Amino acid sequence: MSEASAPGANGVTFLPYLCGERAPLWNRSLRGIYFGLGTDTTKADMVRAVMEGSAYALRSILDEFNDPSLHQKVVLGTGGGYKSRIWSQIKSDVLNCSILVRQTTFDAALTGNALLVMRALGYPDCRTDDNTAAEPALYVPDPAKREFYEERYHFFREIYQANKDLFATKGV
């Protein structure tokens, strides 16, 4: 569905703070905002705005690392959100780095947690070997979208700045 909406979601921006936000804002009173809705806004625009908003929120975390040497050229993506080709490409474009997605038949986060617990309990090295995993997909940022997404990211931050105090006083 989101493919039917162009980059920028027809002017719709979504702040994805449905349950507050941890890093880097550390503000549990924040809530989600759709900004820029109009009579011509489509479901596809709203879906794409959610995808772009979550990518902007991810970028705001990475921006907290002031040391440019810590900025990644490639990010490893796992989990449900990375099953979407368009969402993975949006993240690559917004972060301006490549995204390597290895689709697995198991939940990487749960498996990692289980392996940590097993190690803490003294079990021998238990590596997983998922031979059914598909070849990894590599998403490379589109240079033609770099400036556009840079401007949209700063607009996303402006919307947050303009509304953050309202949540503290009038929020949930």
Short mmCIF file of C-alpha atoms in Angstrom, two decimals:
data_model
loop_
_atom_site.label_atom_id
_atom_site.label_comp_id
_atom_site.label_asym_id
_atom_site.label_seq_id
_atom_site.Cartn_x
_atom_site.Cartn_y
_atom_site.Cartn_z
CA MET A 1 0.00 0.00 0.00
CA SER A 2 2.77 2.48 0.90
CA GLU A 3 4.18 2.13 -2.63
CA ALA A 4 1.20 4.20 -3.79
CA SER A 5 2.55 7.21 -1.87
CA ALA A 6 5.62 9.12 -3.01
CA PRO A 7 8.52 10.00 -0.70
CA GLY A 8 7.30 12.61 1.75
CA ALA A 9 3.88 10.94 2.01
CA ASN A 10 2.09 13.80 0.23
CA GLY A 11 3.17 16.21 2.97
CA VAL A 12 2.09 14.00 5.88
CA THR A 13 4.56 13.54 8.73
CA PHE A 14 4.11 11.09 11.60
CA LEU A 15 5.77 11.28 15.00
CA PRO A 16 5.78 7.64 16.15
CA TYR A 17 5.72 8.21 19.90
CA LEU A 18 2.58 6.19 20.63
CA CYS A 19 3.83 5.11 24.07
CA GLY A 20 6.27 7.90 24.82
CA GLU A 21 9.88 7.68 23.69
CA ARG A 22 13.01 6.28 25.17
CA ALA A 23 16.32 7.10 23.50
CA PRO A 24 17.18 9.78 22.70
CA LEU A 25 14.25 11.88 24.01
CA TRP A 26 13.53 10.05 27.29
CA ASN A 27 10.02 11.44 27.52
CA ARG A 28 7.19 9.08 28.43
CA SER A 29 4.50 11.74 28.03
CA LEU A 30 4.99 12.00 24.26
CA ARG A 31 2.29 10.65 21.97
CA GLY A 32 1.99 10.14 18.24
CA ILE A 33 1.11 12.94 15.87
CA TYR A 34 -0.03 12.93 12.27
CA PHE A 35 0.88 16.34 10.85
CA GLY A 36 -0.23 17.64 7.47
CA LEU A 37 -3.41 15.64 6.92
CA GLY A 38 -5.71 17.00 4.24
CA THR A 39 -8.75 16.00 2.25
CA ASP A 40 -6.45 14.50 -0.37
CA THR A 41 -4.54 12.36 2.17
CA THR A 42 -4.78 8.66 1.38
CA LYS A 43 -4.30 5.53 3.48
CA ALA A 44 -1.08 4.98 1.54
CA ASP A 45 0.15 8.44 2.60
CA MET A 46 -0.57 7.61 6.24
CA VAL A 47 1.19 4.24 6.02
CA ARG A 48 4.22 5.77 4.32
CA ALA A 49 4.29 8.57 6.92
CA VAL A 50 4.49 5.92 9.66
CA MET A 51 7.39 4.22 7.88
CA GLU A 52 9.22 7.50 7.32
CA GLY A 53 8.51 8.70 10.88
CA SER A 54 9.97 5.55 12.39
CA ALA A 55 13.05 5.97 10.17
CA TYR A 56 13.43 9.59 11.35
CA ALA A 57 13.15 8.43 14.97
CA LEU A 58 15.87 5.85 14.32
CA ARG A 59 18.03 8.54 12.76
CA SER A 60 17.55 10.77 15.81
CA ILE A 61 19.08 7.99 17.92
CA LEU A 62 22.06 7.65 15.58
CA ASP A 63 22.52 11.43 15.55
CA GLU A 64 23.19 11.32 19.29
CA PHE A 65 26.58 9.84 18.50
CA ASN A 66 28.56 13.03 17.91
CA ASP A 67 31.68 11.15 16.84
CA PRO A 68 31.45 10.77 13.03
CA SER A 69 33.60 7.64 13.21
CA LEU A 70 30.70 5.94 15.02
CA HIS A 71 28.28 6.56 12.16
CA GLN A 72 27.65 3.34 10.34
CA LYS A 73 28.11 2.75 6.64
CA VAL A 74 26.12 -0.49 6.91
CA VAL A 75 23.39 -1.35 9.41
CA LEU A 76 22.30 -4.94 10.00
CA GLY A 77 18.52 -5.14 10.00
CA THR A 78 16.60 -8.03 11.57
CA GLY A 79 13.05 -8.52 12.69
CA GLY A 80 9.58 -7.92 11.36
CA GLY A 81 9.95 -4.33 10.16
CA TYR A 82 12.79 -5.31 7.87
CA LYS A 83 10.62 -7.83 5.99
CA SER A 84 9.20 -4.87 4.09
CA ARG A 85 11.37 -3.98 1.10
CA ILE A 86 9.99 -0.44 0.88
CA TRP A 87 10.46 0.22 4.61
CA SER A 88 14.03 -1.08 4.49
CA GLN A 89 14.74 1.20 1.52
CA ILE A 90 13.21 4.18 3.34
CA LYS A 91 15.46 3.50 6.35
CA SER A 92 18.48 3.26 4.06
CA ASP A 93 17.59 6.57 2.39
CA VAL A 94 16.86 8.40 5.66
CA LEU A 95 19.95 7.07 7.46
CA ASN A 96 22.09 7.52 4.33
CA CYS A 97 23.70 4.14 4.86
CA SER A 98 23.29 0.66 3.48
CA ILE A 99 20.99 -1.77 5.26
CA LEU A 100 21.83 -5.48 5.17
CA VAL A 101 18.80 -7.63 5.95
CA ARG A 102 19.17 -11.32 6.65
CA GLN A 103 15.77 -12.94 6.68
CA THR A 104 15.70 -15.87 9.06
CA THR A 105 13.11 -18.41 10.06
CA PHE A 106 13.57 -17.53 13.73
CA ASP A 107 13.19 -14.32 15.72
CA ALA A 108 16.72 -12.94 16.01
CA ALA A 109 16.06 -10.91 19.18
CA LEU A 110 14.45 -13.82 21.04
CA THR A 111 17.15 -16.22 19.90
CA GLY A 112 19.88 -13.81 21.02
CA ASN A 113 18.27 -13.44 24.44
CA ALA A 114 17.94 -17.21 24.80
CA LEU A 115 21.60 -17.70 23.89
CA LEU A 116 22.65 -15.10 26.48
CA VAL A 117 20.62 -16.85 29.19
CA MET A 118 22.05 -20.25 28.22
CA ARG A 119 25.58 -18.88 28.38
CA ALA A 120 24.92 -17.28 31.79
CA LEU A 121 23.65 -20.64 33.05
CA GLY A 122 26.84 -22.35 31.93
CA TYR A 123 25.57 -24.22 28.89
CA PRO A 124 28.18 -24.93 26.22
CA ASP A 125 28.43 -22.71 23.16
CA CYS A 126 25.10 -23.10 21.39
CA ARG A 127 25.30 -21.47 18.00
CA THR A 128 22.30 -21.54 15.74
CA ASP A 129 22.62 -22.58 12.14
CA ASP A 130 19.61 -21.59 10.11
CA ASN A 131 20.20 -23.26 6.76
CA THR A 132 16.77 -22.22 5.53
CA ALA A 133 17.55 -18.50 5.59
CA ALA A 134 17.32 -16.69 2.29
CA GLU A 135 20.22 -14.74 0.86
CA PRO A 136 20.62 -11.39 2.60
CA ALA A 137 19.19 -8.33 0.89
CA LEU A 138 21.24 -5.15 0.65
CA TYR A 139 19.48 -1.78 0.49
CA VAL A 140 21.66 1.09 -0.68
CA PRO A 141 20.70 4.76 -0.15
CA ASP A 142 19.45 6.55 -3.24
CA PRO A 143 21.63 9.67 -3.67
CA ALA A 144 18.77 11.43 -5.47
CA LYS A 145 16.67 11.28 -2.27
CA ARG A 146 19.41 12.39 0.14
CA GLU A 147 18.66 16.12 0.23
CA PHE A 148 14.89 15.55 0.23
CA TYR A 149 15.00 13.21 3.23
CA GLU A 150 17.46 15.50 5.00
CA GLU A 151 14.94 18.36 4.77
CA ARG A 152 12.05 16.10 5.83
CA TYR A 153 14.05 14.86 8.82
CA HIS A 154 14.68 18.41 10.02
CA PHE A 155 10.97 19.18 9.56
CA PHE A 156 10.15 16.08 11.65
CA ARG A 157 12.43 17.45 14.39
CA GLU A 158 10.72 20.88 14.16
CA ILE A 159 7.31 19.29 14.69
CA TYR A 160 8.63 17.51 17.77
CA GLN A 161 10.25 20.70 19.16
CA ALA A 162 7.07 22.72 18.60
CA ASN A 163 4.88 20.20 20.44
CA LYS A 164 7.03 18.57 23.14
CA ASP A 165 6.01 20.96 25.93
CA LEU A 166 2.31 20.44 25.19
CA PHE A 167 2.62 16.78 26.10
CA ALA A 168 4.17 17.59 29.45
CA THR A 169 1.30 19.93 30.39
CA LYS A 170 -1.69 18.67 28.40
CA GLY A 171 -0.67 15.13 27.52
CA VAL A 172 -1.77 11.84 28.89
#
